[in-house]
mmCIF file of C-alpha atoms in Angstrom:
data_model
loop_
_atom_site.group_PDB
_atom_site.id
_atom_site.type_symbol
_atom_site.label_atom_id
_atom_site.label_comp_id
_atom_site.label_asym_id
_atom_site.label_seq_id
_atom_site.Cartn_x
_atom_site.Cartn_y
_atom_site.Cartn_z
ATOM 1 C CA ASP A 479 -30.062 108.102 -43.574
ATOM 2 C CA THR A 480 -28.862 105.191 -41.374
ATOM 3 C CA GLY A 481 -27.614 102.954 -44.201
ATOM 4 C CA VAL A 482 -24.007 102.082 -45.164
ATOM 5 C CA SER A 483 -22.225 105.230 -46.507
ATOM 6 C CA GLN A 484 -19.244 105.080 -48.919
ATOM 7 C CA ASN A 485 -17.031 107.993 -50.030
ATOM 8 C CA PRO A 486 -16.116 109.031 -52.634
ATOM 9 C CA ARG A 487 -18.780 107.653 -54.949
ATOM 10 C CA HIS A 488 -16.380 107.904 -57.860
ATOM 11 C CA LYS A 489 -12.611 108.113 -58.064
ATOM 12 C CA ILE A 490 -10.558 108.696 -61.205
ATOM 13 C CA THR A 491 -6.843 108.419 -60.976
ATOM 14 C CA LYS A 492 -3.743 107.663 -62.997
ATOM 15 C CA ARG A 493 -2.098 104.363 -63.017
ATOM 16 C CA GLY A 494 0.531 104.137 -60.240
ATOM 17 C CA GLN A 495 -1.240 106.462 -57.865
ATOM 18 C CA ASN A 496 -2.447 105.507 -54.457
ATOM 19 C CA VAL A 497 -6.221 105.735 -53.585
ATOM 20 C CA THR A 498 -8.161 105.398 -50.346
ATOM 21 C CA PHE A 499 -11.902 104.739 -49.886
ATOM 22 C CA ARG A 500 -13.931 105.183 -46.756
ATOM 23 C CA CYS A 501 -16.897 103.191 -45.470
ATOM 24 C CA ASP A 502 -19.119 104.031 -42.594
ATOM 25 C CA PRO A 503 -21.265 101.042 -41.657
ATOM 26 C CA ILE A 504 -24.689 101.001 -40.037
ATOM 27 C CA SER A 505 -23.945 102.261 -36.549
ATOM 28 C CA GLU A 506 -24.805 99.190 -34.513
ATOM 29 C CA HIS A 507 -23.207 96.695 -36.851
ATOM 30 C CA ASN A 508 -20.111 95.050 -35.606
ATOM 31 C CA ARG A 509 -19.176 93.238 -38.858
ATOM 32 C CA LEU A 510 -17.880 95.045 -41.940
ATOM 33 C CA TYR A 511 -17.010 93.524 -45.336
ATOM 34 C CA TRP A 512 -15.346 94.846 -48.507
ATOM 35 C CA TYR A 513 -16.238 93.430 -51.928
ATOM 36 C CA ARG A 514 -15.212 94.209 -55.475
ATOM 37 C CA GLN A 515 -17.560 94.064 -58.364
ATOM 38 C CA THR A 516 -16.630 94.201 -62.127
ATOM 39 C CA LEU A 517 -18.985 94.486 -65.061
ATOM 40 C CA GLY A 518 -21.176 91.461 -65.616
ATOM 41 C CA GLN A 519 -20.001 89.803 -62.385
ATOM 42 C CA GLY A 520 -21.457 89.468 -58.944
ATOM 43 C CA PRO A 521 -19.626 91.067 -55.999
ATOM 44 C CA GLU A 522 -16.367 89.173 -54.922
ATOM 45 C CA PHE A 523 -15.372 89.095 -51.417
ATOM 46 C CA LEU A 524 -12.170 90.907 -50.401
ATOM 47 C CA THR A 525 -11.978 91.150 -46.583
ATOM 48 C CA TYR A 526 -13.953 91.017 -43.399
ATOM 49 C CA PHE A 527 -13.819 92.774 -39.998
ATOM 50 C CA GLN A 528 -15.444 91.946 -36.706
ATOM 51 C CA ASN A 529 -15.205 95.072 -34.678
ATOM 52 C CA GLU A 530 -11.589 96.177 -35.255
ATOM 53 C CA ALA A 531 -10.126 92.799 -36.000
ATOM 54 C CA GLN A 532 -9.523 91.753 -39.626
ATOM 55 C CA LEU A 533 -10.516 88.170 -39.577
ATOM 56 C CA GLU A 534 -10.356 87.118 -43.163
ATOM 57 C CA LYS A 535 -8.709 88.242 -46.443
ATOM 58 C CA SER A 536 -9.378 86.833 -49.888
ATOM 59 C CA ARG A 537 -6.679 85.832 -52.283
ATOM 60 C CA LEU A 538 -7.912 88.785 -54.386
ATOM 61 C CA LEU A 539 -6.526 91.136 -51.821
ATOM 62 C CA SER A 540 -2.962 91.443 -53.125
ATOM 63 C CA ASP A 541 -0.103 93.165 -51.233
ATOM 64 C CA ARG A 542 -1.031 96.466 -52.730
ATOM 65 C CA PHE A 543 -4.389 96.390 -50.908
ATOM 66 C CA SER A 544 -4.796 97.237 -47.231
ATOM 67 C CA ALA A 545 -7.860 97.681 -45.148
ATOM 68 C CA GLU A 546 -8.249 99.002 -41.689
ATOM 69 C CA ARG A 547 -10.996 99.548 -39.102
ATOM 70 C CA PRO A 548 -9.093 101.198 -36.316
ATOM 71 C CA LYS A 549 -11.811 101.819 -33.798
ATOM 72 C CA GLY A 550 -14.326 99.238 -34.962
ATOM 73 C CA SER A 551 -16.477 101.880 -36.575
ATOM 74 C CA PHE A 552 -15.561 103.189 -40.071
ATOM 75 C CA SER A 553 -13.148 101.422 -42.344
ATOM 76 C CA THR A 554 -10.722 102.426 -45.101
ATOM 77 C CA LEU A 555 -9.502 100.491 -48.058
ATOM 78 C CA GLU A 556 -6.278 101.574 -49.708
ATOM 79 C CA ILE A 557 -4.882 100.584 -52.978
ATOM 80 C CA GLN A 558 -1.263 101.411 -53.628
ATOM 81 C CA ARG A 559 0.382 101.681 -57.087
ATOM 82 C CA THR A 560 -3.003 101.296 -58.841
ATOM 83 C CA GLU A 561 -3.129 99.232 -62.078
ATOM 84 C CA GLN A 562 -5.619 99.028 -64.843
ATOM 85 C CA GLY A 563 -7.010 95.925 -63.463
ATOM 86 C CA ASP A 564 -8.040 97.606 -60.276
ATOM 87 C CA SER A 565 -10.858 99.465 -62.091
ATOM 88 C CA ALA A 566 -14.006 98.202 -60.493
ATOM 89 C CA MET A 567 -16.835 99.030 -58.044
ATOM 90 C CA TYR A 568 -15.672 98.694 -54.463
ATOM 91 C CA LEU A 569 -18.579 97.822 -52.186
ATOM 92 C CA CYS A 570 -18.733 97.916 -48.508
ATOM 93 C CA ALA A 571 -21.286 95.974 -46.408
ATOM 94 C CA SER A 572 -22.114 95.597 -42.729
ATOM 95 C CA SER A 573 -24.069 93.245 -40.590
ATOM 96 C CA LEU A 574 -24.923 92.612 -36.933
ATOM 97 C CA GLY A 575 -24.128 89.342 -35.445
ATOM 98 C CA THR A 576 -22.202 87.215 -32.899
ATOM 99 C CA GLY A 577 -21.192 83.605 -33.074
ATOM 100 C CA GLU A 578 -22.445 81.663 -36.024
ATOM 101 C CA ASP A 579 -25.800 83.262 -36.506
ATOM 102 C CA ASN A 580 -26.796 84.208 -40.047
ATOM 103 C CA GLN A 581 -27.615 87.874 -40.613
ATOM 104 C CA PRO A 582 -27.927 89.592 -43.952
ATOM 105 C CA GLN A 583 -25.224 91.947 -45.095
ATOM 106 C CA HIS A 584 -26.356 95.470 -46.039
ATOM 107 C CA PHE A 585 -24.471 97.158 -48.808
ATOM 108 C CA GLY A 586 -23.441 100.808 -49.472
ATOM 109 C CA ASP A 587 -23.738 102.266 -52.996
ATOM 110 C CA GLY A 588 -20.022 101.685 -53.598
ATOM 111 C CA THR A 589 -17.043 103.587 -54.854
ATOM 112 C CA ARG A 590 -16.385 103.325 -58.615
ATOM 113 C CA LEU A 591 -12.664 103.303 -59.335
ATOM 114 C CA SER A 592 -11.456 104.324 -62.820
ATOM 115 C CA ILE A 593 -7.787 103.945 -63.707
ATOM 116 C CA LEU A 594 -6.657 105.993 -66.611
ATOM 117 C CA ASP B 69 -15.120 77.105 -60.751
ATOM 118 C CA GLN B 70 -18.331 79.038 -60.075
ATOM 119 C CA GLN B 71 -20.174 77.758 -57.001
ATOM 120 C CA VAL B 72 -23.316 79.929 -57.479
ATOM 121 C CA LYS B 73 -24.773 80.036 -60.890
ATOM 122 C CA GLN B 74 -27.490 82.174 -62.391
ATOM 123 C CA ASN B 75 -27.886 80.754 -65.811
ATOM 124 C CA SER B 76 -30.340 83.218 -67.128
ATOM 125 C CA PRO B 77 -28.726 86.623 -67.811
ATOM 126 C CA SER B 78 -32.109 88.242 -68.370
ATOM 127 C CA LEU B 79 -35.862 87.714 -67.831
ATOM 128 C CA SER B 80 -38.758 89.781 -69.147
ATOM 129 C CA VAL B 81 -42.202 89.567 -67.479
ATOM 130 C CA GLN B 82 -45.462 91.399 -67.960
ATOM 131 C CA GLU B 83 -46.668 93.620 -65.026
ATOM 132 C CA GLY B 84 -48.975 91.640 -62.718
ATOM 133 C CA ARG B 85 -47.589 88.245 -63.616
ATOM 134 C CA ILE B 86 -45.195 86.094 -61.671
ATOM 135 C CA SER B 87 -41.397 86.501 -61.977
ATOM 136 C CA ILE B 88 -39.297 83.423 -61.214
ATOM 137 C CA LEU B 89 -35.600 83.813 -60.839
ATOM 138 C CA ASN B 90 -33.374 80.757 -60.550
ATOM 139 C CA CYS B 91 -30.126 79.953 -58.935
ATOM 140 C CA ASP B 92 -28.102 76.668 -58.837
ATOM 141 C CA TYR B 93 -25.252 75.921 -56.517
ATOM 142 C CA THR B 94 -22.577 73.311 -56.338
ATOM 143 C CA ASN B 95 -21.363 73.340 -52.711
ATOM 144 C CA SER B 96 -23.568 71.228 -50.381
ATOM 145 C CA MET B 97 -22.062 72.994 -47.338
ATOM 146 C CA PHE B 98 -23.774 76.279 -48.042
ATOM 147 C CA ASP B 99 -26.046 76.959 -45.004
ATOM 148 C CA TYR B 100 -27.513 80.378 -45.777
ATOM 149 C CA PHE B 101 -28.809 81.874 -49.030
ATOM 150 C CA LEU B 102 -29.792 85.419 -49.853
ATOM 151 C CA TRP B 103 -31.301 87.391 -52.752
ATOM 152 C CA TYR B 104 -30.253 90.940 -53.494
ATOM 153 C CA LYS B 105 -31.672 93.459 -55.947
ATOM 154 C CA LYS B 106 -29.459 96.031 -57.660
ATOM 155 C CA TYR B 107 -30.490 99.183 -59.460
ATOM 156 C CA PRO B 108 -27.886 100.908 -61.698
ATOM 157 C CA ALA B 109 -25.470 103.197 -59.725
ATOM 158 C CA GLU B 110 -26.651 101.822 -56.415
ATOM 159 C CA GLY B 111 -25.339 99.023 -54.177
ATOM 160 C CA PRO B 112 -27.175 95.689 -53.827
ATOM 161 C CA THR B 113 -30.308 95.839 -51.598
ATOM 162 C CA PHE B 114 -31.074 92.839 -49.389
ATOM 163 C CA LEU B 115 -34.394 91.270 -50.255
ATOM 164 C CA ILE B 116 -34.931 87.942 -48.579
ATOM 165 C CA SER B 117 -32.961 85.079 -47.222
ATOM 166 C CA ILE B 118 -33.326 81.459 -46.335
ATOM 167 C CA SER B 119 -31.570 79.045 -43.968
ATOM 168 C CA SER B 120 -30.611 75.571 -45.328
ATOM 169 C CA ILE B 121 -32.876 73.965 -42.676
ATOM 170 C CA LYS B 122 -35.933 75.482 -44.362
ATOM 171 C CA ASP B 123 -37.432 75.024 -47.782
ATOM 172 C CA LYS B 124 -39.464 78.208 -48.138
ATOM 173 C CA ASN B 125 -39.517 81.752 -46.763
ATOM 174 C CA GLU B 126 -41.985 84.416 -47.669
ATOM 175 C CA ASP B 127 -42.007 88.168 -47.276
ATOM 176 C CA GLY B 128 -44.850 90.044 -48.976
ATOM 177 C CA ARG B 129 -44.648 89.684 -52.685
ATOM 178 C CA PHE B 130 -41.288 87.783 -52.478
ATOM 179 C CA THR B 131 -40.902 84.012 -51.760
ATOM 180 C CA VAL B 132 -37.733 82.060 -51.811
ATOM 181 C CA PHE B 133 -37.800 78.272 -52.302
ATOM 182 C CA LEU B 134 -34.819 75.976 -51.535
ATOM 183 C CA ASN B 135 -34.483 72.508 -52.958
ATOM 184 C CA LYS B 136 -31.372 71.017 -51.350
ATOM 185 C CA SER B 137 -31.471 67.727 -53.100
ATOM 186 C CA ALA B 138 -31.360 69.592 -56.460
ATOM 187 C CA LYS B 139 -28.999 72.327 -55.136
ATOM 188 C CA HIS B 140 -31.464 74.843 -56.472
ATOM 189 C CA LEU B 141 -33.183 77.973 -55.165
ATOM 190 C CA SER B 142 -35.614 80.229 -56.670
ATOM 191 C CA LEU B 143 -37.152 83.702 -56.010
ATOM 192 C CA HIS B 144 -40.736 84.320 -56.913
ATOM 193 C CA ILE B 145 -42.148 87.754 -57.170
ATOM 194 C CA VAL B 146 -45.950 88.017 -57.321
ATOM 195 C CA PRO B 147 -47.333 90.211 -58.651
ATOM 196 C CA SER B 148 -44.476 91.668 -60.619
ATOM 197 C CA GLN B 149 -44.308 95.559 -60.772
ATOM 198 C CA PRO B 150 -42.312 97.790 -63.111
ATOM 199 C CA GLY B 151 -40.290 99.049 -60.010
ATOM 200 C CA ASP B 152 -39.096 95.413 -59.704
ATOM 201 C CA SER B 153 -36.978 95.888 -62.851
ATOM 202 C CA ALA B 154 -33.348 95.462 -61.679
ATOM 203 C CA VAL B 155 -30.535 92.952 -61.536
ATOM 204 C CA TYR B 156 -31.145 90.158 -59.022
ATOM 205 C CA PHE B 157 -28.158 88.442 -57.359
ATOM 206 C CA CYS B 158 -28.276 85.172 -55.575
ATOM 207 C CA ALA B 159 -25.616 84.641 -52.817
ATOM 208 C CA ALA B 160 -24.723 81.892 -50.554
ATOM 209 C CA LYS B 161 -22.518 81.354 -47.343
ATOM 210 C CA ILE B 162 -20.450 78.441 -46.124
ATOM 211 C CA PRO B 163 -20.614 78.074 -42.305
ATOM 212 C CA PRO B 164 -17.458 78.645 -40.261
ATOM 213 C CA GLY B 165 -15.451 75.491 -39.728
ATOM 214 C CA TYR B 166 -16.311 74.142 -43.090
ATOM 215 C CA GLY B 167 -13.965 76.341 -45.089
ATOM 216 C CA GLY B 168 -16.136 79.477 -44.827
ATOM 217 C CA SER B 169 -16.446 82.390 -42.438
ATOM 218 C CA GLN B 170 -19.016 85.023 -41.456
ATOM 219 C CA GLY B 171 -17.554 87.122 -44.232
ATOM 220 C CA ASN B 172 -17.545 85.119 -47.330
ATOM 221 C CA LEU B 173 -20.714 85.444 -49.311
ATOM 222 C CA ILE B 174 -20.394 83.938 -52.812
ATOM 223 C CA PHE B 175 -22.478 85.688 -55.451
ATOM 224 C CA GLY B 176 -23.875 84.588 -58.795
ATOM 225 C CA LYS B 177 -23.464 86.787 -61.842
ATOM 226 C CA GLY B 178 -26.943 88.141 -61.603
ATOM 227 C CA THR B 179 -30.172 88.037 -63.724
ATOM 228 C CA LYS B 180 -31.589 91.227 -65.198
ATOM 229 C CA LEU B 181 -35.289 91.362 -64.747
ATOM 230 C CA SER B 182 -37.547 93.657 -66.892
ATOM 231 C CA VAL B 183 -41.156 94.112 -65.903
ATOM 232 C CA LYS B 184 -43.105 95.550 -68.717
ATOM 233 C CA PRO B 185 -46.228 97.661 -68.015
#
């Protein structure tokens, strides 16, 4: 399978705990994105990497959230001191592109986070 | 303020007929539009896209139409099949330099399509 891979698929944790999700993009894709989706809503953009550089962060990405893509391949999204409102599906996407060309983003199946 | 709107939460169509999913947007700077399909417990799957310099793009059973003057796009599925039953999301992108980036896709809330055999 050469698609975007996300692990774990489901994470249940107690409020206040830290969680970390991993995303492995399509191998030749240099761009990687994180989104969050809650029930009845479309995905909402969180952050974007081109290679290892984090080029944009949404206002939704509070100080408790941090994302990394250390070698320009896989990425991790960490949430510290989780809150009830963090319960959502966290989606990773990747695309191939340079400059201002438009290429579709391809999504993984997401990590569903449930905060008890 | 929602910039991409899908005003129909659901749509039911008979197998073999045409499905038309609609999307309205408010930001005239959007330069690229996409449609995604999402099954339960899966991530969104890319279907088809269109650049703002075009008014139609076709791929097999799927055609996307863009009406820039009306700030409206639609996805036509002909003929509809039961396997097309899913939630369909419209998404749009603002070009870099106009307040957007290569990262920021803005999604609608989705339309649930049911294709009945």
